[in-house]
Short mmCIF file of C-alpha atoms in Angstrom, two decimals:
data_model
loop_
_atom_site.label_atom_id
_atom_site.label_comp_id
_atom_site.label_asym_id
_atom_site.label_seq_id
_atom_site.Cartn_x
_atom_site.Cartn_y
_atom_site.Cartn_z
CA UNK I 1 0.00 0.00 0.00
CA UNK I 2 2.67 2.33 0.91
CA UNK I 3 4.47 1.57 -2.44
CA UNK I 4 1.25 2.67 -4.29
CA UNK I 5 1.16 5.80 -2.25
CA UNK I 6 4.54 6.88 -3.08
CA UNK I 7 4.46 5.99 -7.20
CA UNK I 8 0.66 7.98 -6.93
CA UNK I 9 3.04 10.77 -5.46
CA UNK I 10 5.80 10.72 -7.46
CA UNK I 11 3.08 10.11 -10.66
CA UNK I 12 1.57 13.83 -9.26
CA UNK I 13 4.91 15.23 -8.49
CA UNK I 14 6.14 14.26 -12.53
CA UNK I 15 2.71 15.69 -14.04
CA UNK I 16 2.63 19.15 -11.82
CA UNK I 17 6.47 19.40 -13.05
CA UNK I 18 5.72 19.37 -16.42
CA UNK I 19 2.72 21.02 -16.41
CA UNK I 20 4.57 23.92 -15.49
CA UNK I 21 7.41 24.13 -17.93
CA UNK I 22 6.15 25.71 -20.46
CA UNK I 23 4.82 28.67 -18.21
CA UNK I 24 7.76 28.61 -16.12
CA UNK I 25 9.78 28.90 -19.72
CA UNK I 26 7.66 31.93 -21.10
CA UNK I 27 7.80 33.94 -17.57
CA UNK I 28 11.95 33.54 -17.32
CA UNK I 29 11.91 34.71 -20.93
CA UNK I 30 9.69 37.98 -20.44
CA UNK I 31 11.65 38.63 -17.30
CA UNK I 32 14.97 38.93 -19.34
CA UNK I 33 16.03 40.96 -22.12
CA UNK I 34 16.35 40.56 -26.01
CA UNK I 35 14.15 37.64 -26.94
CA UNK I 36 12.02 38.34 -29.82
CA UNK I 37 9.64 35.33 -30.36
CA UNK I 38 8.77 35.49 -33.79
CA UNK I 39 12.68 34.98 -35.17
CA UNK I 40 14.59 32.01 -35.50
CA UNK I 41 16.92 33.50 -32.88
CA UNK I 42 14.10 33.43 -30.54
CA UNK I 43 12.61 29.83 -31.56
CA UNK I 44 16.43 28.41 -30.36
CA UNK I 45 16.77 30.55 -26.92
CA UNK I 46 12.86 29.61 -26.19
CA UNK I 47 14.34 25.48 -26.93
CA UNK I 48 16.92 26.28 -24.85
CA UNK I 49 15.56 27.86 -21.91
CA UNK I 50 13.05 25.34 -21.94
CA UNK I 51 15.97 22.83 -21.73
CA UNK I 52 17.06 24.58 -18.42
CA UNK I 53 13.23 24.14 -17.17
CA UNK I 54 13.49 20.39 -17.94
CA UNK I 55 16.33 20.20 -16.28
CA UNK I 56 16.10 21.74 -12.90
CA UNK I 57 13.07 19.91 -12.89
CA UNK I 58 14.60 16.47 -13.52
CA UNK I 59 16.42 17.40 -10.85
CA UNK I 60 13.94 17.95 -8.41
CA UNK I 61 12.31 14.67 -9.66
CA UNK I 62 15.46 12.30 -8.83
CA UNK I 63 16.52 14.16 -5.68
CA UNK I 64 13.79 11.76 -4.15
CA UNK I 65 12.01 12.66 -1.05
CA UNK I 66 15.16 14.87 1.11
CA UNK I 67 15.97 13.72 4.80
CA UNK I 68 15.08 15.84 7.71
CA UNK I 69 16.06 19.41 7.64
CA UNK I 70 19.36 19.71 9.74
CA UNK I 71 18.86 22.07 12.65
CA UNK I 72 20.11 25.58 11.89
CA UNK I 73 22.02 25.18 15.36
CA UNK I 74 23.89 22.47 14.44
CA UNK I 75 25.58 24.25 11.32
CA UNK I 76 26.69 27.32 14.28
CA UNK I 77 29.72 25.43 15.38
CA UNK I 78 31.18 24.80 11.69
CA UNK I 79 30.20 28.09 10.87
CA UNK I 80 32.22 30.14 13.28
CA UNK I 81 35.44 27.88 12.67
CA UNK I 82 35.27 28.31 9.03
CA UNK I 83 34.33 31.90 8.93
CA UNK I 84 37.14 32.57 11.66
CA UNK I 85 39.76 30.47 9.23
CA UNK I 86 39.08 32.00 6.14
CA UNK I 87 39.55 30.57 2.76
CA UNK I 88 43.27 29.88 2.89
CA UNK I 89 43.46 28.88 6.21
CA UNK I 90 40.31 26.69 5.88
CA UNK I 91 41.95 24.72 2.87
CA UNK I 92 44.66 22.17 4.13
CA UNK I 93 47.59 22.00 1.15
CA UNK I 94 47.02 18.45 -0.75
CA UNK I 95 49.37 15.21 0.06
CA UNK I 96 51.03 14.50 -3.34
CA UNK I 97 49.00 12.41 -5.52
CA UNK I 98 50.05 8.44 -4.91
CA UNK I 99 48.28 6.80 -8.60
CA UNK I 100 46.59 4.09 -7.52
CA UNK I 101 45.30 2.89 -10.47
CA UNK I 102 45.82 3.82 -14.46
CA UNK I 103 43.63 2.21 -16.99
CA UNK I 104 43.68 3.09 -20.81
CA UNK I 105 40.40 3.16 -22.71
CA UNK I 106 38.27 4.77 -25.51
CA UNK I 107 35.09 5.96 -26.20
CA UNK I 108 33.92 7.44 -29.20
CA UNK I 109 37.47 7.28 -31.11
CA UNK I 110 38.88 9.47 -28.22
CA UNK I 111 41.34 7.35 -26.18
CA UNK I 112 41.77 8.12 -22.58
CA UNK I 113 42.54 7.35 -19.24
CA UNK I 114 41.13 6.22 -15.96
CA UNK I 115 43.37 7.30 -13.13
CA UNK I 116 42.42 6.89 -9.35
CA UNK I 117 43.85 7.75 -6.27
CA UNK I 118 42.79 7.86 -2.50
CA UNK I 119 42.89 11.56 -0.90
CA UNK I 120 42.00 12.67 2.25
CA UNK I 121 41.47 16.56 2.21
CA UNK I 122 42.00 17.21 5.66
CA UNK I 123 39.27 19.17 6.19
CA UNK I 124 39.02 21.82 9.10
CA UNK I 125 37.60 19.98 12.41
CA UNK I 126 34.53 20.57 13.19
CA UNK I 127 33.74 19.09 9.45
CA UNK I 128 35.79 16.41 10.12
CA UNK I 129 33.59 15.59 13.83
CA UNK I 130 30.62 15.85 11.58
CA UNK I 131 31.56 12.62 9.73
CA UNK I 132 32.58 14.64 6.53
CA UNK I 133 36.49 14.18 6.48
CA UNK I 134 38.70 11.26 5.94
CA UNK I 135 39.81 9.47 2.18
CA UNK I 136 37.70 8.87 -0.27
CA UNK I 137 38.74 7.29 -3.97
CA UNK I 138 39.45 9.93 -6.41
CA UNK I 139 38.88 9.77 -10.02
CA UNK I 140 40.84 11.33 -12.79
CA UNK I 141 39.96 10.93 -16.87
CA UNK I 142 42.99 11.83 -18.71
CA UNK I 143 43.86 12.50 -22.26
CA UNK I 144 47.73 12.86 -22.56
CA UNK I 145 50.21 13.30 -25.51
CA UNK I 146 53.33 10.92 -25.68
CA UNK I 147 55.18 13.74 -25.58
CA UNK I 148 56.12 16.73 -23.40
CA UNK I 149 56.06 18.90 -21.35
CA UNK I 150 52.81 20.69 -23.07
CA UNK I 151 50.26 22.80 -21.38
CA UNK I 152 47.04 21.39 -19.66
CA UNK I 153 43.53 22.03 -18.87
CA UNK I 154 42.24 20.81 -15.85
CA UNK I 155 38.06 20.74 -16.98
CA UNK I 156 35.91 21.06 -13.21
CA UNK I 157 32.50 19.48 -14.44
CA UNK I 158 29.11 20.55 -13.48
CA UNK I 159 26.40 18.87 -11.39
CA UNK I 160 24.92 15.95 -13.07
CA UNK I 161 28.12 15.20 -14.70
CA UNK I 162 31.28 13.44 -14.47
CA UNK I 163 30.28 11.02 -16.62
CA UNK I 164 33.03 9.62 -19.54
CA UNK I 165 30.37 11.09 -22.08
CA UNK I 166 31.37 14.80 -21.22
CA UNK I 167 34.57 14.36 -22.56
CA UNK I 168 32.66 14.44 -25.82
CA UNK I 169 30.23 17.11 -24.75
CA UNK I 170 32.60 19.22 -23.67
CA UNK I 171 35.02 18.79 -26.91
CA UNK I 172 37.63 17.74 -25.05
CA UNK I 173 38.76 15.83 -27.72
CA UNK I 174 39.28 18.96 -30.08
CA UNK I 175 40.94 20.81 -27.10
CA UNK I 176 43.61 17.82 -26.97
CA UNK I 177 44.21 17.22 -30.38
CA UNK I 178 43.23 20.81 -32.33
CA UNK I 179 45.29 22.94 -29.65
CA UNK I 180 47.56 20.31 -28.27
CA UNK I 181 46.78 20.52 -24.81
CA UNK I 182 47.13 17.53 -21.94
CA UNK I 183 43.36 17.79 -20.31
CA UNK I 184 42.86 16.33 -16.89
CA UNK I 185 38.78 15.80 -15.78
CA UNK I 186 38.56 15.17 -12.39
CA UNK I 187 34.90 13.13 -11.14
CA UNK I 188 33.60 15.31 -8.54
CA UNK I 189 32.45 13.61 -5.49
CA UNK I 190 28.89 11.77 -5.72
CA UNK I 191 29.13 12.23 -9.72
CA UNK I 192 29.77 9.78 -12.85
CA UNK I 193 31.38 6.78 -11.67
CA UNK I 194 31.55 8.00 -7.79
CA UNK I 195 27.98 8.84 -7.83
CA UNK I 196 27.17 5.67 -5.92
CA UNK I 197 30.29 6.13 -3.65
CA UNK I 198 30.37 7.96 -0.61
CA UNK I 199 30.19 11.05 -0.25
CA UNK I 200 27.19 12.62 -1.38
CA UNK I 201 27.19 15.58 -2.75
CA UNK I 202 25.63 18.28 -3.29
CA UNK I 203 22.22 17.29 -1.60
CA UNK I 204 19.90 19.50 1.12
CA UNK I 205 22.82 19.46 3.94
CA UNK I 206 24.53 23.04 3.89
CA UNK I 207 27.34 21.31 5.70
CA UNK I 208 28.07 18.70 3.53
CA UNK I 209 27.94 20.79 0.47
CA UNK I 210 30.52 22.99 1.96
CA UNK I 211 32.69 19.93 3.19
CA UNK I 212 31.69 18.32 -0.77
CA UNK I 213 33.25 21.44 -2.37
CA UNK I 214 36.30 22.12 -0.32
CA UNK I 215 36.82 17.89 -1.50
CA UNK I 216 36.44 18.76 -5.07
CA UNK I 217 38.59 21.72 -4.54
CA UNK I 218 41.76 19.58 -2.48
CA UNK I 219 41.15 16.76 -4.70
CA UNK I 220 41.66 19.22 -8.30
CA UNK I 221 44.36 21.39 -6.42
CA UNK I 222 46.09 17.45 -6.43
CA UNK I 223 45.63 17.09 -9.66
CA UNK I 224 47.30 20.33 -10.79
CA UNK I 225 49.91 19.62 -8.35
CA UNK I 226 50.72 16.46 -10.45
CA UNK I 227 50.31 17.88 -13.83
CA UNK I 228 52.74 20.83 -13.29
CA UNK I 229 55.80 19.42 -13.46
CA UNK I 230 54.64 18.25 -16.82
CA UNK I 231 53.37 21.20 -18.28
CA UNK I 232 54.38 24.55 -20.21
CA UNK I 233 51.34 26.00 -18.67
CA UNK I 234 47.88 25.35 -16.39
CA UNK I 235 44.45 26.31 -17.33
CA UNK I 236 42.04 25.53 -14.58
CA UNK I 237 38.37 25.76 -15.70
CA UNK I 238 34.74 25.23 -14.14
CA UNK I 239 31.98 24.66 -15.90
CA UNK I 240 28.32 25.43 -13.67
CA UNK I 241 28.56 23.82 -10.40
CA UNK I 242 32.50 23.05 -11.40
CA UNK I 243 32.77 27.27 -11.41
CA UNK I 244 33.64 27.68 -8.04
CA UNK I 245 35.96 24.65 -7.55
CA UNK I 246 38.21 26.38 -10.61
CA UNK I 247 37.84 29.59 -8.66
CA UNK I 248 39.38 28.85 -5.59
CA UNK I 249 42.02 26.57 -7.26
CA UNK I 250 42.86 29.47 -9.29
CA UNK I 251 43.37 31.55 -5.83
CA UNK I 252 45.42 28.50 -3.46
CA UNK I 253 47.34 27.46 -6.55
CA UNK I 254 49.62 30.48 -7.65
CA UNK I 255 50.85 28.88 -10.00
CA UNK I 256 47.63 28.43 -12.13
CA UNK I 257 48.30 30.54 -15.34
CA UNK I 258 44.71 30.88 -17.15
CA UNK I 259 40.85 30.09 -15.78
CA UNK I 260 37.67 29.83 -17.04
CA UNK I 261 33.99 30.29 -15.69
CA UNK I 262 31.35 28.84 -17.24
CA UNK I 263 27.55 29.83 -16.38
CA UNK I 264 28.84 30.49 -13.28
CA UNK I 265 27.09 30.12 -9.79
CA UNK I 266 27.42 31.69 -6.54
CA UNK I 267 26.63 30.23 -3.48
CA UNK I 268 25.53 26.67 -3.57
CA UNK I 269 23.75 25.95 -0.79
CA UNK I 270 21.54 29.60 -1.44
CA UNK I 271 21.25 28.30 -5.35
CA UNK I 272 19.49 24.99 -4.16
CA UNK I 273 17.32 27.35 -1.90
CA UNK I 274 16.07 29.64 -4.69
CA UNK I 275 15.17 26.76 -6.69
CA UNK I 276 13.20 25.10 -3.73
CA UNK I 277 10.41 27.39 -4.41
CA UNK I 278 9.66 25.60 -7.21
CA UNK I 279 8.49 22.95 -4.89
CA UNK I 280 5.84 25.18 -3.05
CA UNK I 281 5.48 25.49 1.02
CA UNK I 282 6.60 21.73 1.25
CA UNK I 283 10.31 22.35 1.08
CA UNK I 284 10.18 25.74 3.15
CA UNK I 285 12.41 24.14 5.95
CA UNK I 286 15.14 23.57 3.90
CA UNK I 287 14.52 26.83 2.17
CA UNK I 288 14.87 28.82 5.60
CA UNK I 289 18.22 26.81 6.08
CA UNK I 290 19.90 26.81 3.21
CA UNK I 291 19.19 30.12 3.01
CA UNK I 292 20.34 31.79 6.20
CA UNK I 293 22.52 34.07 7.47
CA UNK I 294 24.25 31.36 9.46
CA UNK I 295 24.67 28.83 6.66
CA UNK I 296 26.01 32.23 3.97
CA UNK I 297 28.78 32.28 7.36
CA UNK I 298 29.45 28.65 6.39
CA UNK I 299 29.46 28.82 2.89
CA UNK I 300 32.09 32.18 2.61
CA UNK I 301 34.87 29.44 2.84
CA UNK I 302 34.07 28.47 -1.21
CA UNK I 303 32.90 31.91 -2.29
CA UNK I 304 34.52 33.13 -6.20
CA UNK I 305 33.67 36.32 -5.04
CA UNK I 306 36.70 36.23 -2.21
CA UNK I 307 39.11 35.12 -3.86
CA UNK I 308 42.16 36.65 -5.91
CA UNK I 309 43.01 34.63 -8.86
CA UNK I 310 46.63 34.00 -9.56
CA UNK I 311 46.45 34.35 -13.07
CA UNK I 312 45.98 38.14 -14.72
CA UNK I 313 43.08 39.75 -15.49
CA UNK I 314 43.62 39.16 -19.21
CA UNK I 315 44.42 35.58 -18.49
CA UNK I 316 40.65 35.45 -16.94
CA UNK I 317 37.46 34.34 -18.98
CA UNK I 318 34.18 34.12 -17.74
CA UNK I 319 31.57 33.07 -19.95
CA UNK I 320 27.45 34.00 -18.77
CA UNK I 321 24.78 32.89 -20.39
CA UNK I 322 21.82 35.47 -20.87
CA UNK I 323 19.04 33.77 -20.77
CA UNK I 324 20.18 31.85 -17.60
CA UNK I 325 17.36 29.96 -15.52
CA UNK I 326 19.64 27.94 -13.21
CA UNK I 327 22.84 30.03 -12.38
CA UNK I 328 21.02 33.35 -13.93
CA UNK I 329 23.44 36.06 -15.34
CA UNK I 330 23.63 38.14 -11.88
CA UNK I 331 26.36 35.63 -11.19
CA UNK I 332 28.25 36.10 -14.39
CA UNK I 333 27.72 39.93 -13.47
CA UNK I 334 29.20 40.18 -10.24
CA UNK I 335 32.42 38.03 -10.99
CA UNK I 336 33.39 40.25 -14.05
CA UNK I 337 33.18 43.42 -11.89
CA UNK I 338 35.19 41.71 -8.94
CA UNK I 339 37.73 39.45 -11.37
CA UNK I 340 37.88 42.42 -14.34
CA UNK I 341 38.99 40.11 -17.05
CA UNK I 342 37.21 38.89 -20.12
CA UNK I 343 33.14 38.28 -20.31
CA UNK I 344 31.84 36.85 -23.19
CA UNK I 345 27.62 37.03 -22.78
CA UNK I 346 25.70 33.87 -25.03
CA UNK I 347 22.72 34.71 -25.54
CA UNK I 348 21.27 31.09 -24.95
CA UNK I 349 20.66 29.56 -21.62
CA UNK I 350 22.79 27.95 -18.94
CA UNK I 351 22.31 24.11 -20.40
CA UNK I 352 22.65 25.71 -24.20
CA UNK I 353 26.01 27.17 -24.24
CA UNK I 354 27.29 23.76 -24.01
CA UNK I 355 26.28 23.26 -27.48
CA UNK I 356 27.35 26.42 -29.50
CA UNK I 357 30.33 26.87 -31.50
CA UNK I 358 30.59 30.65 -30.74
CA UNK I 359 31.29 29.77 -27.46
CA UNK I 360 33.76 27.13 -28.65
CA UNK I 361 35.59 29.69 -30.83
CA UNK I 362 36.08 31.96 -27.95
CA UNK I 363 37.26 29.21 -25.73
CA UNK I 364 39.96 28.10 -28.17
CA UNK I 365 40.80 31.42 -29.04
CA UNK I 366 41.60 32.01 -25.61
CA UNK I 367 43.09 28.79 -25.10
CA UNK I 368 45.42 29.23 -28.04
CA UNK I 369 46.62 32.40 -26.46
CA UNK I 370 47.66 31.10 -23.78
CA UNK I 371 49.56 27.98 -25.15
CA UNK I 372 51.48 30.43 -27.57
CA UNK I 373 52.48 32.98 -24.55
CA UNK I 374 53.58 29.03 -23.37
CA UNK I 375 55.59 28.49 -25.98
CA UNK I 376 57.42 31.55 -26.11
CA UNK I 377 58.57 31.85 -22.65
#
């Protein structure tokens, strides 16, 4: 009976969700700028933000029924010691990465590599009380040239990802071969082939999705530590959810030369809130949470906005997306005026860009730059 229950529930939950696509697809495009409906222009961005709509709500669909909402006292404790730390106290320096395991494969014509290792990111204590420290196996998919040293691109997925398939979605493959670069793609924790693994991440816990990102973060800052010797030059670069893991790698590892931003997000944990509303008065608990003041005190530890990149400001690229229904522009905005650098606007949505060769031109462009200033030096 209870089974019966919960599929009439989730049967609801699937028909309310995409009853309201369309509507919530035509109100985020009148609330933005520059969409004129009756050209082709405005046929793709409406596909495309629609895309966005489909997917937050596939989201919302597989996150499953959440567990209870975590008390907002119990988040005070990890709060003050991060906040007091700071971001590069709060970030222990990565062990060198010990290879555990390096298998060769292919998919799609594009050879690559599987390469794991275990890494504990020694994260701050009162994390590490909260059950949210200690090694976990890592996950790195390579694609390497025989030769060397040559520059690399370490690509920080988004949520959802990880998967082998975003090499190809993300045209890795061109990136290795066309410009010659070594790219590394770390597997976030809780995505592609960890996603099963522990830990979670991101869910409905503020304090895990703080202790999830400063993993990713230790875990990439590893990785770059391992490709430098290697290289003529490091490009670090998030894409979504990945954005702020490139960001603060770009700030603890000084020797990063070039990053990247794509569609990116601010705040996590107060992301997941906004998005709760979508959900109605059911989800207001977690909405109060993730959203307060206490849990922003939590969260300043992984914050773009706080950090000073290593590389310069022309060696900075930030790529928004206008029509944005998941990270929204806002985001894009407030990064260029604290980073300066480049900002290249699409004006497609936050799931589009992935698919548009202007944005590929202007990310081999500025790849190509910097492997030339590489190759001069």
């Amino acid at each position: 009976m209870a089974k019966a229950v919960s599929g009439l529930d989730l049967a609801k939950d699937v028909a309310r969700e995409l009853r309201m696509v369309l509507p919530r697809t035509v109100a985020g495009l009148n609330e933005s700028t520059g969409w004129a409906p009756a050209s082709r222009r405005g046929v793709r961005q409406f596909g495309e933000v629609m895309l966005d709509e489909l997917v937050l709500s596939g989201f919302s669909l597989l996150g499953g029924a959440p567990a209870a909402v975590r008390p907002l006292s119990s988040c005070s404790a990890a709060a003050e010691e991060l906040s007091e730390l700071g971001i590069d106290r709060a970030h222990a320096d990565p062990k060198p990465l010990r290879v555990t395991s390096l298998r060769r494969r292919r998919i799609a014509g594009l050879r690559y590599e599987r390469m794991m290792f275990e890494h504990d990111p020694a994260l701050p204590k009162t994390l590490e009380a909260d059950g949210l420290g200690g090694p976990a196996r890592a996950v790195v998919h390579l694609c390497r040239h025989r030769d060397g040293p040559r520059p690399w691109l370490i690509w920080v997925h988004g949520a959802g990802q990880g998967g082998t398939e975003d090499l190809l979605l993300s045209r890795i493959g061109r990136m290795h071969h066309k410009l010659g670069f070594n790219v590394a793609m770390p597997v976030q924790p809780g995505h592609g082939c960890r996603r099963r693994e522990w830990p979670a991440y991101p869910d409905m816990d503020p304090v895990g999705n703080v202790a999830g990102m400063m993993r990713a973060v230790s875990e990439v800052r590893a990785v770059v530590r391992w490709a430098q010797p290697q290289s003529t030059a490091v490009v670090v670069s998030g894409i979504s959810m990945g954005t702020p893991v490139a960001a603060l790698v770009s700030h603890l590892e000084r020797q990063i030369g070039a990053v990247t931003l794509y569609t990116p997000i601010l705040g996590l944990n107060a992301m997941i809130a906004r998005h709760l509303g979508r959900w109605g008065p059911s989800r207001n608990g977690f909405r109060e949470l993730l959203g307060s003041a206490e849990v922003a005190k939590l969260t300043s530890v992984i914050d773009p906005l706080a950090v000073d990149p290593a590389p310069p400001p022309h060696r900075r690229l930030i790529v928004g997306a206008w029509h944005d229904r998941m990270a929204m522009r806002e985001a894009a905005i407030a990064l260029q005026e604290r980073w300066g650098g480049q900002l290249y606007w699409y004006d497609g949505s936050h799931v589009g860009h992935v698919f548009s060769r202007r944005v590929q031109r202007v990310t081999e462009r500025f790849l190509r730059g910097v492997a030339d200033d590489a190759a001069v030096r």
